[in-house]
Tab-separated table of C-alpha atoms in Angstrom:
chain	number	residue	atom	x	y	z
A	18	UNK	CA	113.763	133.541	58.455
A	19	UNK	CA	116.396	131.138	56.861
A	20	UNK	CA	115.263	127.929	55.224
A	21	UNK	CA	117.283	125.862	58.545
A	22	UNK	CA	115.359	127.312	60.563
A	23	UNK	CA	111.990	127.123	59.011
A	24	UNK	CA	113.013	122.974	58.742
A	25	UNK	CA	113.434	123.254	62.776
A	26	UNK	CA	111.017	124.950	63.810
A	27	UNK	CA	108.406	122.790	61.491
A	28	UNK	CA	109.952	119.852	62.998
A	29	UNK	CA	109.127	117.761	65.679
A	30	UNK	CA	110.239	119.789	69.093
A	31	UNK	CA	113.953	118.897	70.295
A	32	UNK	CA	112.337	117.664	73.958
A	33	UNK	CA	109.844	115.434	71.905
A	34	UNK	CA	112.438	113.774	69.893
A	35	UNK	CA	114.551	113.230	73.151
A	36	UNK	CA	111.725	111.937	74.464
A	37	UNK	CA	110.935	109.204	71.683
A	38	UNK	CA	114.528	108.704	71.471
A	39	UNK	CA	115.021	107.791	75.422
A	40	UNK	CA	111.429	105.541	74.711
A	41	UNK	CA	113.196	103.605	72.032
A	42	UNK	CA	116.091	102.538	73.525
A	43	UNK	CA	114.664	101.823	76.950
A	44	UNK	CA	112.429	99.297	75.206
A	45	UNK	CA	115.190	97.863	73.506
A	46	UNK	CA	116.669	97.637	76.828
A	47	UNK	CA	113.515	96.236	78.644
A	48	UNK	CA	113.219	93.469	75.715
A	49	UNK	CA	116.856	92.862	76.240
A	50	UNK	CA	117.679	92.933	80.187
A	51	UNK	CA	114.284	93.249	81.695
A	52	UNK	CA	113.426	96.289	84.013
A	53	UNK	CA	115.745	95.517	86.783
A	54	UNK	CA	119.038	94.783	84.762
A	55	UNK	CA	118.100	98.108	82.879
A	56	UNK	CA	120.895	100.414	83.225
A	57	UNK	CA	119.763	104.263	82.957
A	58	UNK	CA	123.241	105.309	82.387
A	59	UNK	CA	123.657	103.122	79.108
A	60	UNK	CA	119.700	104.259	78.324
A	61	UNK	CA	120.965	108.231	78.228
A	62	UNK	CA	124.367	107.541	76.279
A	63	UNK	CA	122.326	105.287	73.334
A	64	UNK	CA	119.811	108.009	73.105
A	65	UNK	CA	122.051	110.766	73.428
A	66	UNK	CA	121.186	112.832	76.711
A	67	UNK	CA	122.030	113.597	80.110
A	68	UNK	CA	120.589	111.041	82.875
A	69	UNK	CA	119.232	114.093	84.598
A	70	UNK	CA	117.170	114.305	81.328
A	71	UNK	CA	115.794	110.804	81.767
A	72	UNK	CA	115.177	111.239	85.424
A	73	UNK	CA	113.547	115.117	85.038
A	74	UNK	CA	110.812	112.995	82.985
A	75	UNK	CA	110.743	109.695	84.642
A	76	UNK	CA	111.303	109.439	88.822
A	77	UNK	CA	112.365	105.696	88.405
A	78	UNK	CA	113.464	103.278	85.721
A	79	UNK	CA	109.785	101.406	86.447
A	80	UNK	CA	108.129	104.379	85.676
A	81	UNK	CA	110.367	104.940	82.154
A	82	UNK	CA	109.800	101.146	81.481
A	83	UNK	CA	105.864	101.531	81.857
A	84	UNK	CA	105.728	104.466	79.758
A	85	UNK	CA	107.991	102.277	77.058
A	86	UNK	CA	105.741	99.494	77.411
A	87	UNK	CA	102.510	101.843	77.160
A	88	UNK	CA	103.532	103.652	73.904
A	89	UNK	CA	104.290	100.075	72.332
A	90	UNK	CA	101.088	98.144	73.302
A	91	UNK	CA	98.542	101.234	72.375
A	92	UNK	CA	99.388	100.464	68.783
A	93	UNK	CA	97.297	97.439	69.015
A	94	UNK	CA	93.965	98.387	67.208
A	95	UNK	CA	90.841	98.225	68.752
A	96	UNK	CA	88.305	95.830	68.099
A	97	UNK	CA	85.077	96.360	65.832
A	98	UNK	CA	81.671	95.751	67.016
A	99	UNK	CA	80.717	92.952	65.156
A	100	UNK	CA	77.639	91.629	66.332
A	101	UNK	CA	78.579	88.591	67.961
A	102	UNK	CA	80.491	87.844	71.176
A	103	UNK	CA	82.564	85.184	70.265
A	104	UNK	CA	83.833	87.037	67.429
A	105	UNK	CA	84.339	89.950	69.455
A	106	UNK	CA	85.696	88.470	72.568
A	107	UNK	CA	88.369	86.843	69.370
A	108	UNK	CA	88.823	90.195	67.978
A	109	UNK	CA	89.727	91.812	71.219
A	110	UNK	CA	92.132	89.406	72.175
A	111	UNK	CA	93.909	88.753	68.868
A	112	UNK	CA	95.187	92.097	67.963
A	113	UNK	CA	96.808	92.315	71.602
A	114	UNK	CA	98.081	88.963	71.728
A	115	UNK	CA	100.088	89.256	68.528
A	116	UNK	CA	101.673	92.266	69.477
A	117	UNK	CA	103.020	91.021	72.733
A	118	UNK	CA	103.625	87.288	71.207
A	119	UNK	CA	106.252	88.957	68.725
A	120	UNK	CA	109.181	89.693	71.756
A	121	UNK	CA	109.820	88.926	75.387
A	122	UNK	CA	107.711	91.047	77.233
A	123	UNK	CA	107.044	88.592	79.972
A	124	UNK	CA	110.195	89.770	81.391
A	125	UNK	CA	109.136	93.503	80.972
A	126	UNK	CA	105.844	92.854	82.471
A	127	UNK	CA	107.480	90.379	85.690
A	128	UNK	CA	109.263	92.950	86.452
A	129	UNK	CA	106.861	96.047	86.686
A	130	UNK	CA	104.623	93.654	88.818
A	131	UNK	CA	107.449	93.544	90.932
A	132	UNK	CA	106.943	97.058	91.591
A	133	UNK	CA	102.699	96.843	91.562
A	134	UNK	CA	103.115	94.646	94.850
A	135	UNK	CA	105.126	96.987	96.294
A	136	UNK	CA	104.529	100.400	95.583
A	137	UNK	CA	100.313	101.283	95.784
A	138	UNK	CA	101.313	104.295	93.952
A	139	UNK	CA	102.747	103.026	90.954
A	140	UNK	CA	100.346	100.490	91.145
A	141	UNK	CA	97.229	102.420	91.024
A	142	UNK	CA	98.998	104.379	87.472
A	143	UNK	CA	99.626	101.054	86.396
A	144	UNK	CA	96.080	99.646	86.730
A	145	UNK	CA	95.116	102.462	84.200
A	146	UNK	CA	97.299	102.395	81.980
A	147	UNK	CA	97.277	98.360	81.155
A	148	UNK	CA	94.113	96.942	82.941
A	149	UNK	CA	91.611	99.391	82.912
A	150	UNK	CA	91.284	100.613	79.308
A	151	UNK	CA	90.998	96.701	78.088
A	152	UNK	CA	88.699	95.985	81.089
A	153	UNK	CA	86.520	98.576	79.764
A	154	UNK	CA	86.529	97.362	76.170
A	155	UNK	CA	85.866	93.868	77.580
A	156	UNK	CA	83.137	94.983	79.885
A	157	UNK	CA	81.334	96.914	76.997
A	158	UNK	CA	81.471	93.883	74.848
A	159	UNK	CA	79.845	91.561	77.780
A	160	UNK	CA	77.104	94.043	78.422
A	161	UNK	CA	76.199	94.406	74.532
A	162	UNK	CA	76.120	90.665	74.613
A	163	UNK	CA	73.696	90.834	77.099
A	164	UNK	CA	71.421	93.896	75.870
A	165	UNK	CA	70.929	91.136	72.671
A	166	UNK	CA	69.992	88.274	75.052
A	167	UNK	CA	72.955	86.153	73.691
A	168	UNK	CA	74.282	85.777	77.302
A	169	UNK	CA	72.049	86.022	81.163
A	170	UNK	CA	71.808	88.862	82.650
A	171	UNK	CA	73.416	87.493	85.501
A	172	UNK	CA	76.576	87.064	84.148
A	173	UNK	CA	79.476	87.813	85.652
A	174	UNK	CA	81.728	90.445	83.993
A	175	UNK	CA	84.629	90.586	86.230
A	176	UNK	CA	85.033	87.036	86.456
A	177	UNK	CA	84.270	86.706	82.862
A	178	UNK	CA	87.253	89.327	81.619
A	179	UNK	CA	89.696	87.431	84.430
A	180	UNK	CA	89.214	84.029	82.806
A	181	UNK	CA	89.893	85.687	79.372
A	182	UNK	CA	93.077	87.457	80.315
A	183	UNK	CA	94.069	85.109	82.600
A	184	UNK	CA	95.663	82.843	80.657
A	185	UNK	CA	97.266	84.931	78.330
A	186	UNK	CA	99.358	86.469	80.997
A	187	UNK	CA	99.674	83.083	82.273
A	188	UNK	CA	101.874	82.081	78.844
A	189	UNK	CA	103.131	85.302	78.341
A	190	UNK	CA	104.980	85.258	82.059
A	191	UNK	CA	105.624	81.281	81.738
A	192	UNK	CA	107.028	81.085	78.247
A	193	UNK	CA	105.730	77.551	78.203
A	194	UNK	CA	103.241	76.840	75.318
A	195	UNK	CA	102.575	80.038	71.865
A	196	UNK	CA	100.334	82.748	72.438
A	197	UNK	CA	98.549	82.464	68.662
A	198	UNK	CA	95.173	82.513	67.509
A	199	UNK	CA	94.153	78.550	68.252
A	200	UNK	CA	95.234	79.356	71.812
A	201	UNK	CA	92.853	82.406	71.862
A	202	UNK	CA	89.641	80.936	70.381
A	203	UNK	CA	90.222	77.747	73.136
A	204	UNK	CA	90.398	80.297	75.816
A	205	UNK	CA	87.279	82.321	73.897
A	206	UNK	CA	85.001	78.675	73.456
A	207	UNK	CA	85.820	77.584	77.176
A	208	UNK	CA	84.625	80.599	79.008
A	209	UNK	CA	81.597	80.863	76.586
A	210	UNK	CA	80.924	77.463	76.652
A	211	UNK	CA	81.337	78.169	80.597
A	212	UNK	CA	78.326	81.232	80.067
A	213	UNK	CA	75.823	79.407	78.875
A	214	UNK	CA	73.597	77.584	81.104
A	215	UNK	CA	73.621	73.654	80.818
A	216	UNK	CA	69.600	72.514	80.904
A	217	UNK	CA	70.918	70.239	83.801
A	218	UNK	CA	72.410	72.415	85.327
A	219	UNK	CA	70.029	73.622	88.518
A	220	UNK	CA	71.327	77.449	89.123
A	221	UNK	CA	73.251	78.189	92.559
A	222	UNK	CA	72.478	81.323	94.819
A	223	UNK	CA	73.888	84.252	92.814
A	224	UNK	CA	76.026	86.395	93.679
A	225	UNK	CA	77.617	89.643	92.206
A	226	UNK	CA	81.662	90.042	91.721
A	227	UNK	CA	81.784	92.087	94.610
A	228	UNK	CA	79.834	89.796	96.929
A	229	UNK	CA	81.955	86.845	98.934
A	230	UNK	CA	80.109	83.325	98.271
């Protein structure tokens, strides 16, 4: 065995490197254009491969933008268990929100839930890949908070973890005010101060997320 080919074959594998290499530039695209303008033609010529390459991997450009997106935003660490919700409702949010506060992702993001209205397929994968896993981590968090006593049982989690991501993904789409960490810990005190029962406050009939009011 020559000393080339021992460098290749203990290498990362040629359809791997395609693979990051089509990733890259479609993000640079996505960042750039957005997911519509995104031009799969110019996407295989930057990273150097066919666009039957591109489309043997990905059956749309939404589908090659959401796997862009994905490999990006997993690189946000996740949060420790630290004992206390607020600090770990601030610790899961942080991380996440300084990742997507560095570039224009709203426009990646508007326009894969373009697609999410549309197509209950893509959709569903999409729900996954970008709410589910930080749902979880939320929901965990909430429920330890509870186990402690630090919040009522009768919380509710799904509203709860809406209110905290809602209005992130309200500034992110809007562009109108900075994602940074003062933004976060108002969002964090509001829906905690929210929680916590007011002594004159009388509480109303509850009800679980799934039940109507």
């Amino acid at each position: 065995m020559t000393e080339a080919s021992t460098t290749v074959r203990r290498g990362r594998p040629r359809n791997e490197q395609a693979r990051e290499a089509i990733l890259d530039v479609a993000m640079e695209s996505l960042l750039a254009h957005g997911v519509a303008a995104m031009n799969m033609d110019a996407v295989a010529a930057a990273a150097g491969v066919s666009k039957a390459t591109i489309y043997r991997w990905w059956p749309s450009k939404e589908t090659l933008a959401m796997d862009a997106l994905y490999r990006t935003w997993e690189s946000a660490p996740i949060a420790p268990d630290t004992g206390s919700l607020r600090d770990d409702l601030r610790n899961l949010l942080w991380p996440w929100t300084e990742l997507i506060a560095r570039r224009p992702y709203g426009r990646v993001i508007a326009g894969l839930l373009g697609q999410v209205v549309t197509d209950p397929d893509f959709a569903l994968t999409y729900r996954a890949r970008f709410l589910d896993q930080r749902r979880d981590h939320g929901r965990m968090i909430l429920q330890q908070a509870i186990a402690r006593g630090e919040i009522p049982a009768r919380t509710r989690i799904e509203t709860v973890l809406d209110m905290l991501y809602g209005p992130v993904y309200h500034r992110l789409m809007h562009g109108h005010a900075p994602l940074d960490h003062i933004f976060i810990d108002g969002v964090v005190d509001i829906v905690l101060d929210g929680i916590h029962p007011r002594p004159d406050r009388q509480p109303r009939h509850e009800t679980t997320d799934s039940e109507t009011p």
